[in-house]
């Protein structure tokens, strides 16, 4: 009744083909590989009463709105898929929606491959469908789960590589935000379907899942808790799921069957006819409780001439030869394939294609007459080794089990295997352009197995670039490394150029995933620069120089970083390349600030901002890891603050964060949050610093970015100490710096040590704090990172005043050094902080006139920020000196 009502709803909504809608709904509820077997004889389900009972119990809980997740683990052939099928059989008469996702060993670097397969099947895409027809089908499918089809359809059309520009406006999203929204929409579709009737969401072979699909599962598992959804995930034991922490997740591991249960399977497969005891004993002993092996070995024995059918039982046809019964599953499968004669050749070609294969691709690869191909496929389907879905020539097939595919593939000698993969790749290129565009990694796999290095490298590079454009960085790294592994097969004359493109792209992906100072990223960029110089690839040098600058800068190798930045700026000026010029100014400005050259930093960063054109330069975020405008805004917020413009600085900091959120580019957002954390700490705004740090911790944890996480932990720790949680905050401060160093970073170490020292002083450990400041100042001299040097001298004076026998004059001298250091750098606000503390110290010593004369001229140079803590503290000290010494000159107006 529900399905009839749903069909009527689709007719009223104007579905172009109501009967097709009915078929889609029905087929969408029947997606298991086992569905193709109807009547072909499934493996008997034996010894799994407890397991099926547990699944049904979780299903009942899910139907009541308590979403459940079951993690089903087991070795190959143990019966995971068979148990899934048994559950499907038990639920056949219940209203529900089943969503089947299949992971593949050939698609472990293909983002969301299982989801794409489900959507294409459920929408009923046909090979000859026009794009408009596919969009119609997609919209009809989405109408079953969403009331906002025009919003979600463009995202899923992009996921399915459908050109939808004629129907929808362009997606104005960064790749990361588009990926994020796509994952959200996919989960929304599941929950939307669940509002109509309970959903059984199946994810099979997750040990082969791509990283983005695992991200989707993270989101889905978190959100199904209050919905009528049962998520069933199957995988082999080597996969370690991260979801067991949830209360609504149940882990279930399938064990091997007992000898009695193995014998029961044999009896069912033989139709109840008893086998000779010697044969039965060998089958049970050799299969060792693995159901798939029991089935295949039993079928192998029944198909041979070892036995004679006596009507109600089988008898030996003669003496049982010692090696007559295979000893392994592989041998058993090979024996069955050998007896299929012509079909064996087709099985070999199919195995080279993959576990799943289409009739069309198989036909183009085998080059057999259609009648012979069809006969061979009928034999394979009849044997139960291959399942069929649909009607030839539009049918698709899948091997019964991955082990069956492995067995067929293993029969191929190396030369024939390579020829087959070459034919498959050529067929895909010539006849399946959509696959080439959407799955370059599939072409790369076949060319790799064919031993054709150059086209394989080209497709691995395309796959990596496509993954980066979709913010699938983990997949990108794997694909690019695959390409690098093939370089030995490229002629030496072409090898350098092939390697250069791979190394440049790999450097971007590694910086995004492992951190700016990751040794692997440094090696990738160093090698890319070497290659650029070798072959004169000037246009490709810019991202390489950027990568090298980042690597050296974050490792606090500031001399090397400056040399790279200077060369970058010199070379781009010679070539008058605007995009690269603005990046060169951005890195020169940031590096200048690190070295304490504040005025030079401001000049470079302002030039970078002036050159930035949103239309032309927005895509630079994917070449240079962060958007250069957001990076320049973040850097100039620090610079303006140090120069004594706290209000302008705060405005720039907020502008950087707002722009990063608007771009929604993962690393740009992390970068802006990091700089904003630091900025709020500089100005003493602990609540804002904590809020930014918490957001960055969440982002870094979700995306596994250790460099951002470590720095955010430091700032969060500092903020907690300011809020009164001294012990907890100090523990986080102390944990953050080692985690930061573990990424290879040395940048900001003097700053982090200074924060620790300051907190230790307030906790009564001033001597320990002084030791840390001494370490920080040693790092300043060692690395040349001087932007926080004045503050470290000021902190030294503060800690000296906290010692039991404080020496006020010695502390005052330190404040004087701090002020002089800041004055030399042009860091007016750091100078004001130090001068305020020195003036206060002098006032306490009765030197009020000197204190006033020191502080008043400096204070009068400020034109904004009079409500900030630094200027208010200076104003208070000036008023106190006036009251005590009554100088002739009045205090300058504060403007507050």
GROMACS .gro file of C-alpha atoms in nm, residues 204-614:
model
  411
  204UNK     CA    1   2.982  -0.403   0.230
  205UNK     CA    2   3.359  -0.463   0.223
  206UNK     CA    3   3.446  -0.141   0.403
  207UNK     CA    4   3.807  -0.260   0.436
  208UNK     CA    5   3.828  -0.138   0.074
  209UNK     CA    6   3.648   0.192   0.134
  210UNK     CA    7   3.799   0.516   0.007
  211UNK     CA    8   3.878   0.779   0.276
  212UNK     CA    9   3.591   1.008   0.172
  213UNK     CA   10   3.339   0.726   0.207
  214UNK     CA   11   3.475   0.669   0.557
  215UNK     CA   12   3.415   1.039   0.629
  216UNK     CA   13   3.058   0.993   0.510
  217UNK     CA   14   3.015   0.697   0.746
  218UNK     CA   15   3.152   0.908   1.033
  219UNK     CA   16   2.881   1.166   0.968
  220UNK     CA   17   2.603   0.913   0.907
  221UNK     CA   18   2.677   0.709   1.220
  222UNK     CA   19   2.673   1.024   1.430
  223UNK     CA   20   2.339   1.144   1.292
  224UNK     CA   21   2.128   0.826   1.273
  225UNK     CA   22   2.090   0.793   1.649
  226UNK     CA   23   1.741   0.944   1.651
  227UNK     CA   24   1.614   0.803   1.321
  228UNK     CA   25   1.458   0.472   1.209
  229UNK     CA   26   1.777   0.354   1.040
  230UNK     CA   27   1.988   0.041   1.076
  231UNK     CA   28   2.338   0.080   0.933
  232UNK     CA   29   2.506  -0.255   0.869
  233UNK     CA   30   2.878  -0.240   0.786
  234UNK     CA   31   3.080  -0.547   0.681
  235UNK     CA   32   3.458  -0.575   0.669
  236UNK     CA   33   3.753  -0.807   0.708
  237UNK     CA   34   3.943  -0.827   1.040
  238UNK     CA   35   4.235  -0.609   0.924
  239UNK     CA   36   4.004  -0.305   0.917
  240UNK     CA   37   3.990  -0.119   1.250
  241UNK     CA   38   3.662   0.076   1.280
  242UNK     CA   39   3.665   0.402   1.475
  243UNK     CA   40   3.295   0.394   1.565
  244UNK     CA   41   3.288   0.158   1.861
  245UNK     CA   42   3.280   0.454   2.103
  246UNK     CA   43   2.913   0.518   2.020
  247UNK     CA   44   2.649   0.363   2.246
  248UNK     CA   45   2.427   0.279   1.947
  249UNK     CA   46   2.703   0.079   1.773
  250UNK     CA   47   2.722  -0.301   1.814
  251UNK     CA   48   3.023  -0.508   1.707
  252UNK     CA   49   2.964  -0.860   1.575
  253UNK     CA   50   3.237  -1.099   1.459
  254UNK     CA   51   3.154  -1.414   1.261
  255UNK     CA   52   3.338  -1.722   1.379
  256UNK     CA   53   3.406  -2.038   1.178
  257UNK     CA   54   3.146  -2.314   1.172
  258UNK     CA   55   3.179  -2.635   1.370
  259UNK     CA   56   3.238  -2.970   1.199
  260UNK     CA   57   2.871  -3.054   1.249
  261UNK     CA   58   2.760  -2.729   1.090
  262UNK     CA   59   3.000  -2.779   0.798
  263UNK     CA   60   2.853  -3.126   0.741
  264UNK     CA   61   2.502  -2.974   0.747
  265UNK     CA   62   2.593  -2.739   0.461
  266UNK     CA   63   2.729  -3.034   0.262
  267UNK     CA   64   2.403  -3.221   0.318
  268UNK     CA   65   2.191  -2.932   0.194
  269UNK     CA   66   2.405  -2.880  -0.116
  270UNK     CA   67   2.383  -3.250  -0.201
  271UNK     CA   68   2.005  -3.237  -0.183
  272UNK     CA   69   1.995  -3.449   0.129
  273UNK     CA   70   2.184  -3.734  -0.032
  274UNK     CA   71   2.458  -3.867   0.191
  275UNK     CA   72   2.816  -3.854   0.068
  276UNK     CA   73   3.059  -4.136   0.134
  277UNK     CA   74   3.205  -4.085   0.485
  278UNK     CA   75   3.561  -4.062   0.353
  279UNK     CA   76   3.463  -3.779   0.115
  280UNK     CA   77   3.255  -3.597   0.374
  281UNK     CA   78   3.536  -3.619   0.630
  282UNK     CA   79   3.787  -3.471   0.384
  283UNK     CA   80   3.554  -3.186   0.288
  284UNK     CA   81   3.482  -3.096   0.651
  285UNK     CA   82   3.847  -3.121   0.752
  286UNK     CA   83   3.991  -2.926   0.460
  287UNK     CA   84   3.735  -2.643   0.468
  288UNK     CA   85   3.798  -2.574   0.839
  289UNK     CA   86   3.459  -2.414   0.901
  290UNK     CA   87   3.474  -2.151   0.621
  291UNK     CA   88   3.127  -2.162   0.457
  292UNK     CA   89   3.240  -2.046   0.112
  293UNK     CA   90   3.509  -2.314   0.101
  294UNK     CA   91   3.256  -2.576   0.216
  295UNK     CA   92   3.022  -2.480  -0.065
  296UNK     CA   93   3.284  -2.460  -0.340
  297UNK     CA   94   3.458  -2.782  -0.241
  298UNK     CA   95   3.126  -2.967  -0.222
  299UNK     CA   96   3.027  -2.840  -0.568
  300UNK     CA   97   3.371  -2.937  -0.701
  301UNK     CA   98   3.330  -3.291  -0.574
  302UNK     CA   99   2.972  -3.320  -0.706
  303UNK     CA  100   3.076  -3.196  -1.051
  304UNK     CA  101   3.355  -3.452  -1.089
  305UNK     CA  102   3.334  -3.823  -1.174
  306UNK     CA  103   3.449  -3.922  -0.825
  307UNK     CA  104   3.093  -4.004  -0.715
  308UNK     CA  105   2.806  -4.212  -0.850
  309UNK     CA  106   2.447  -4.104  -0.783
  310UNK     CA  107   2.267  -4.396  -0.623
  311UNK     CA  108   1.931  -4.220  -0.596
  312UNK     CA  109   1.913  -4.157  -0.223
  313UNK     CA  110   2.288  -4.127  -0.167
  314UNK     CA  111   2.624  -4.088  -0.342
  315UNK     CA  112   2.880  -4.365  -0.363
  316UNK     CA  113   3.241  -4.361  -0.472
  317UNK     CA  114   3.277  -4.444  -0.842
  318UNK     CA  115   3.610  -4.609  -0.761
  319UNK     CA  116   3.901  -4.587  -0.520
  320UNK     CA  117   3.946  -4.234  -0.389
  321UNK     CA  118   4.276  -4.096  -0.530
  322UNK     CA  119   4.497  -3.927  -0.266
  323UNK     CA  120   4.487  -3.580  -0.429
  324UNK     CA  121   4.141  -3.600  -0.582
  325UNK     CA  122   3.987  -3.342  -0.346
  326UNK     CA  123   4.150  -2.994  -0.357
  327UNK     CA  124   4.317  -2.883  -0.036
  328UNK     CA  125   4.255  -2.507  -0.065
  329UNK     CA  126   3.971  -2.281  -0.170
  330UNK     CA  127   4.190  -2.149  -0.451
  331UNK     CA  128   4.247  -2.498  -0.587
  332UNK     CA  129   3.876  -2.575  -0.561
  333UNK     CA  130   3.776  -2.264  -0.751
  334UNK     CA  131   4.041  -2.327  -1.017
  335UNK     CA  132   3.914  -2.681  -1.065
  336UNK     CA  133   3.561  -2.553  -1.122
  337UNK     CA  134   3.681  -2.288  -1.367
  338UNK     CA  135   3.886  -2.545  -1.560
  339UNK     CA  136   3.576  -2.753  -1.623
  340UNK     CA  137   3.392  -2.453  -1.771
  341UNK     CA  138   3.619  -2.462  -2.080
  342UNK     CA  139   3.534  -2.158  -2.305
  343UNK     CA  140   3.370  -1.976  -2.014
  344UNK     CA  141   3.703  -1.982  -1.831
  345UNK     CA  142   3.855  -1.742  -2.085
  346UNK     CA  143   3.567  -1.500  -2.037
  347UNK     CA  144   3.604  -1.530  -1.659
  348UNK     CA  145   3.970  -1.435  -1.691
  349UNK     CA  146   3.890  -1.121  -1.891
  350UNK     CA  147   3.613  -1.032  -1.646
  351UNK     CA  148   3.847  -1.080  -1.352
  352UNK     CA  149   4.093  -0.833  -1.508
  353UNK     CA  150   3.812  -0.578  -1.537
  354UNK     CA  151   3.714  -0.615  -1.174
  355UNK     CA  152   3.471  -0.784  -0.942
  356UNK     CA  153   3.188  -0.606  -1.121
  357UNK     CA  154   3.180  -0.568  -1.499
  358UNK     CA  155   2.939  -0.462  -1.769
  359UNK     CA  156   2.836  -0.670  -2.068
  360UNK     CA  157   2.936  -0.389  -2.302
  361UNK     CA  158   3.291  -0.350  -2.169
  362UNK     CA  159   3.339  -0.726  -2.161
  363UNK     CA  160   3.220  -0.756  -2.521
  364UNK     CA  161   3.458  -0.484  -2.640
  365UNK     CA  162   3.750  -0.641  -2.453
  366UNK     CA  163   3.706  -1.006  -2.545
  367UNK     CA  164   3.619  -0.945  -2.913
  368UNK     CA  165   3.421  -1.271  -2.912
  369UNK     CA  166   3.112  -1.314  -3.130
  370UNK     CA  167   2.807  -1.216  -2.928
  371UNK     CA  168   2.663  -1.567  -2.933
  372UNK     CA  169   2.982  -1.721  -2.792
  373UNK     CA  170   3.015  -1.451  -2.529
  374UNK     CA  171   2.656  -1.496  -2.422
  375UNK     CA  172   2.693  -1.873  -2.399
  376UNK     CA  173   3.003  -1.838  -2.183
  377UNK     CA  174   2.832  -1.589  -1.954
  378UNK     CA  175   2.530  -1.818  -1.924
  379UNK     CA  176   2.766  -2.097  -1.813
  380UNK     CA  177   2.930  -1.876  -1.553
  381UNK     CA  178   2.594  -1.759  -1.420
  382UNK     CA  179   2.462  -2.116  -1.421
  383UNK     CA  180   2.762  -2.231  -1.220
  384UNK     CA  181   2.685  -1.979  -0.948
  385UNK     CA  182   3.031  -1.822  -0.977
  386UNK     CA  183   2.894  -1.505  -1.140
  387UNK     CA  184   2.570  -1.314  -1.080
  388UNK     CA  185   2.380  -1.124  -1.348
  389UNK     CA  186   2.167  -0.811  -1.311
  390UNK     CA  187   1.961  -0.691  -1.605
  391UNK     CA  188   1.927  -0.823  -1.958
  392UNK     CA  189   2.213  -0.840  -2.211
  393UNK     CA  190   2.351  -0.634  -2.372
  394UNK     CA  191   2.262  -0.389  -2.093
  395UNK     CA  192   2.337  -0.641  -1.818
  396UNK     CA  193   2.596  -0.600  -1.545
  397UNK     CA  194   2.768  -0.888  -1.370
  398UNK     CA  195   2.961  -0.953  -1.052
  399UNK     CA  196   3.166  -1.240  -0.924
  400UNK     CA  197   3.003  -1.428  -0.640
  401UNK     CA  198   3.290  -1.340  -0.410
  402UNK     CA  199   3.616  -1.148  -0.433
  403UNK     CA  200   3.797  -1.479  -0.385
  404UNK     CA  201   3.632  -1.613  -0.702
  405UNK     CA  202   3.760  -1.314  -0.896
  406UNK     CA  203   4.106  -1.364  -0.743
  407UNK     CA  204   4.105  -1.730  -0.850
  408UNK     CA  205   4.012  -1.648  -1.210
  409UNK     CA  206   4.271  -1.372  -1.224
  410UNK     CA  207   4.541  -1.600  -1.083
  411UNK     CA  208   4.512  -1.831  -1.385
  412UNK     CA  209   4.646  -1.556  -1.613
  413UNK     CA  210   5.013  -1.561  -1.700
  414UNK     CA  211   5.185  -1.224  -1.674
  415UNK     CA  212   5.205  -1.151  -2.047
  416UNK     CA  213   4.839  -1.229  -2.107
  417UNK     CA  214   4.741  -1.032  -1.799
  418UNK     CA  215   4.921  -0.724  -1.930
  419UNK     CA  216   4.761  -0.758  -2.276
  420UNK     CA  217   4.417  -0.782  -2.119
  421UNK     CA  218   4.464  -0.470  -1.906
  422UNK     CA  219   4.590  -0.279  -2.209
  423UNK     CA  220   4.279  -0.382  -2.405
  424UNK     CA  221   4.052  -0.282  -2.117
  425UNK     CA  222   4.217   0.060  -2.089
  426UNK     CA  223   4.194   0.116  -2.465
  427UNK     CA  224   3.827   0.015  -2.467
  428UNK     CA  225   3.751   0.255  -2.184
  429UNK     CA  226   3.931   0.541  -2.361
  430UNK     CA  227   3.759   0.480  -2.694
  431UNK     CA  228   3.406   0.394  -2.587
  432UNK     CA  229   3.350   0.516  -2.230
  433UNK     CA  230   3.447   0.887  -2.218
  434UNK     CA  231   3.235   0.947  -1.908
  435UNK     CA  232   3.431   0.685  -1.717
  436UNK     CA  233   3.760   0.838  -1.832
  437UNK     CA  234   3.650   1.178  -1.702
  438UNK     CA  235   3.493   1.059  -1.377
  439UNK     CA  236   3.737   0.779  -1.287
  440UNK     CA  237   4.087   0.852  -1.421
  441UNK     CA  238   4.221   0.630  -1.142
  442UNK     CA  239   4.050   0.331  -1.308
  443UNK     CA  240   4.238   0.394  -1.634
  444UNK     CA  241   4.554   0.445  -1.430
  445UNK     CA  242   4.506   0.105  -1.266
  446UNK     CA  243   4.463  -0.078  -1.595
  447UNK     CA  244   4.758   0.095  -1.762
  448UNK     CA  245   4.969   0.020  -1.454
  449UNK     CA  246   4.882  -0.350  -1.469
  450UNK     CA  247   4.947  -0.343  -1.844
  451UNK     CA  248   5.301  -0.226  -1.779
  452UNK     CA  249   5.246   0.097  -1.977
  453UNK     CA  250   5.405   0.350  -1.747
  454UNK     CA  251   5.356   0.677  -1.937
  455UNK     CA  252   4.977   0.666  -1.981
  456UNK     CA  253   4.945   0.520  -1.631
  457UNK     CA  254   5.139   0.815  -1.483
  458UNK     CA  255   4.929   1.060  -1.682
  459UNK     CA  256   4.608   0.913  -1.542
  460UNK     CA  257   4.744   0.892  -1.185
  461UNK     CA  258   4.831   1.262  -1.213
  462UNK     CA  259   4.483   1.343  -1.344
  463UNK     CA  260   4.331   1.141  -1.061
  464UNK     CA  261   4.542   1.322  -0.801
  465UNK     CA  262   4.456   1.664  -0.939
  466UNK     CA  263   4.087   1.572  -0.951
  467UNK     CA  264   4.099   1.449  -0.592
  468UNK     CA  265   4.265   1.774  -0.475
  469UNK     CA  266   3.999   1.974  -0.659
  470UNK     CA  267   3.740   1.774  -0.461
  471UNK     CA  268   3.932   1.823  -0.135
  472UNK     CA  269   3.997   1.447  -0.116
  473UNK     CA  270   4.358   1.493  -0.009
  474UNK     CA  271   4.423   1.145   0.129
  475UNK     CA  272   4.314   0.985  -0.196
  476UNK     CA  273   4.526   1.236  -0.388
  477UNK     CA  274   4.844   1.145  -0.198
  478UNK     CA  275   4.791   0.774  -0.267
  479UNK     CA  276   4.727   0.831  -0.638
  480UNK     CA  277   5.029   1.055  -0.687
  481UNK     CA  278   5.256   0.809  -0.510
  482UNK     CA  279   5.130   0.538  -0.742
  483UNK     CA  280   5.244   0.755  -1.031
  484UNK     CA  281   5.587   0.816  -0.882
  485UNK     CA  282   5.637   0.442  -0.837
  486UNK     CA  283   5.613   0.398  -1.215
  487UNK     CA  284   5.881   0.647  -1.321
  488UNK     CA  285   6.144   0.381  -1.386
  489UNK     CA  286   5.932   0.263  -1.677
  490UNK     CA  287   5.947   0.601  -1.853
  491UNK     CA  288   6.225   0.680  -2.105
  492UNK     CA  289   6.491   0.894  -1.943
  493UNK     CA  290   6.429   1.183  -2.185
  494UNK     CA  291   6.069   1.221  -2.063
  495UNK     CA  292   6.110   1.109  -1.703
  496UNK     CA  293   6.194   1.446  -1.549
  497UNK     CA  294   5.889   1.624  -1.688
  498UNK     CA  295   5.658   1.341  -1.581
  499UNK     CA  296   5.807   1.344  -1.232
  500UNK     CA  297   5.790   1.722  -1.199
  501UNK     CA  298   5.411   1.739  -1.236
  502UNK     CA  299   5.369   1.458  -0.985
  503UNK     CA  300   5.606   1.611  -0.728
  504UNK     CA  301   5.446   1.956  -0.749
  505UNK     CA  302   5.099   1.815  -0.698
  506UNK     CA  303   5.217   1.580  -0.425
  507UNK     CA  304   5.379   1.869  -0.237
  508UNK     CA  305   5.045   2.052  -0.226
  509UNK     CA  306   4.860   1.743  -0.103
  510UNK     CA  307   5.123   1.660   0.161
  511UNK     CA  308   5.128   2.013   0.303
  512UNK     CA  309   4.752   1.997   0.331
  513UNK     CA  310   4.743   1.658   0.503
  514UNK     CA  311   5.066   1.628   0.704
  515UNK     CA  312   5.156   1.987   0.781
  516UNK     CA  313   5.373   2.261   0.636
  517UNK     CA  314   5.695   2.130   0.784
  518UNK     CA  315   5.637   1.763   0.710
  519UNK     CA  316   5.964   1.607   0.589
  520UNK     CA  317   5.785   1.434   0.300
  521UNK     CA  318   5.643   1.764   0.179
  522UNK     CA  319   5.990   1.917   0.203
  523UNK     CA  320   6.141   1.636  -0.002
  524UNK     CA  321   5.867   1.664  -0.265
  525UNK     CA  322   5.923   2.038  -0.306
  526UNK     CA  323   6.303   2.009  -0.303
  527UNK     CA  324   6.289   1.745  -0.574
  528UNK     CA  325   6.043   1.952  -0.776
  529UNK     CA  326   6.273   2.255  -0.761
  530UNK     CA  327   6.567   2.044  -0.875
  531UNK     CA  328   6.361   1.922  -1.170
  532UNK     CA  329   6.248   2.275  -1.258
  533UNK     CA  330   6.609   2.384  -1.280
  534UNK     CA  331   6.704   2.078  -1.486
  535UNK     CA  332   6.441   2.127  -1.756
  536UNK     CA  333   6.392   2.505  -1.733
  537UNK     CA  334   6.028   2.485  -1.624
  538UNK     CA  335   5.994   2.844  -1.502
  539UNK     CA  336   5.614   2.859  -1.501
  540UNK     CA  337   5.599   2.557  -1.271
  541UNK     CA  338   5.859   2.698  -1.036
  542UNK     CA  339   5.624   2.931  -0.843
  543UNK     CA  340   5.434   2.672  -0.633
  544UNK     CA  341   5.762   2.489  -0.581
  545UNK     CA  342   5.930   2.800  -0.438
  546UNK     CA  343   5.626   2.861  -0.223
  547UNK     CA  344   5.642   2.507  -0.089
  548UNK     CA  345   6.010   2.543  -0.008
  549UNK     CA  346   5.953   2.877   0.166
  550UNK     CA  347   5.675   2.730   0.380
  551UNK     CA  348   5.883   2.425   0.463
  552UNK     CA  349   6.186   2.625   0.580
  553UNK     CA  350   5.981   2.895   0.749
  554UNK     CA  351   5.768   2.661   0.958
  555UNK     CA  352   6.079   2.467   1.057
  556UNK     CA  353   6.219   2.804   1.181
  557UNK     CA  354   6.497   2.792   0.923
  558UNK     CA  355   6.451   3.162   0.862
  559UNK     CA  356   6.772   3.229   0.673
  560UNK     CA  357   6.687   2.960   0.420
  561UNK     CA  358   6.327   3.081   0.405
  562UNK     CA  359   6.442   3.437   0.336
  563UNK     CA  360   6.668   3.322   0.054
  564UNK     CA  361   6.376   3.139  -0.109
  565UNK     CA  362   6.142   3.437  -0.064
  566UNK     CA  363   6.397   3.679  -0.211
  567UNK     CA  364   6.452   3.452  -0.509
  568UNK     CA  365   6.076   3.412  -0.554
  569UNK     CA  366   6.026   3.789  -0.560
  570UNK     CA  367   6.322   3.848  -0.791
  571UNK     CA  368   6.212   3.586  -1.044
  572UNK     CA  369   5.846   3.692  -1.060
  573UNK     CA  370   5.946   4.052  -1.114
  574UNK     CA  371   6.150   3.942  -1.415
  575UNK     CA  372   5.849   3.755  -1.559
  576UNK     CA  373   5.577   4.009  -1.458
  577UNK     CA  374   5.338   3.731  -1.357
  578UNK     CA  375   5.066   3.888  -1.138
  579UNK     CA  376   4.942   3.572  -0.965
  580UNK     CA  377   5.289   3.464  -0.865
  581UNK     CA  378   5.388   3.822  -0.775
  582UNK     CA  379   5.112   3.858  -0.519
  583UNK     CA  380   5.211   3.523  -0.362
  584UNK     CA  381   5.576   3.633  -0.357
  585UNK     CA  382   5.483   3.954  -0.172
  586UNK     CA  383   5.265   3.754   0.067
  587UNK     CA  384   5.550   3.517   0.161
  588UNK     CA  385   5.803   3.802   0.179
  589UNK     CA  386   5.571   3.995   0.412
  590UNK     CA  387   5.503   3.703   0.641
  591UNK     CA  388   5.870   3.610   0.657
  592UNK     CA  389   5.967   3.972   0.731
  593UNK     CA  390   5.731   3.977   1.027
  594UNK     CA  391   5.875   3.653   1.164
  595UNK     CA  392   6.218   3.814   1.159
  596UNK     CA  393   6.090   4.126   1.338
  597UNK     CA  394   6.105   4.352   1.030
  598UNK     CA  395   5.759   4.495   1.091
  599UNK     CA  396   5.754   4.790   0.849
  600UNK     CA  397   5.883   4.576   0.561
  601UNK     CA  398   5.620   4.314   0.644
  602UNK     CA  399   5.342   4.570   0.615
  603UNK     CA  400   5.469   4.696   0.279
  604UNK     CA  401   5.485   4.349   0.122
  605UNK     CA  402   5.148   4.239   0.258
  606UNK     CA  403   4.973   4.554   0.139
  607UNK     CA  404   5.119   4.499  -0.209
  608UNK     CA  405   4.987   4.143  -0.207
  609UNK     CA  406   4.638   4.263  -0.114
  610UNK     CA  407   4.646   4.531  -0.384
  611UNK     CA  408   4.728   4.273  -0.652
  612UNK     CA  409   4.459   4.021  -0.553
  613UNK     CA  410   4.167   3.986  -0.795
  614UNK     CA  411   3.889   3.757  -0.659
   0.00000   0.00000   0.00000
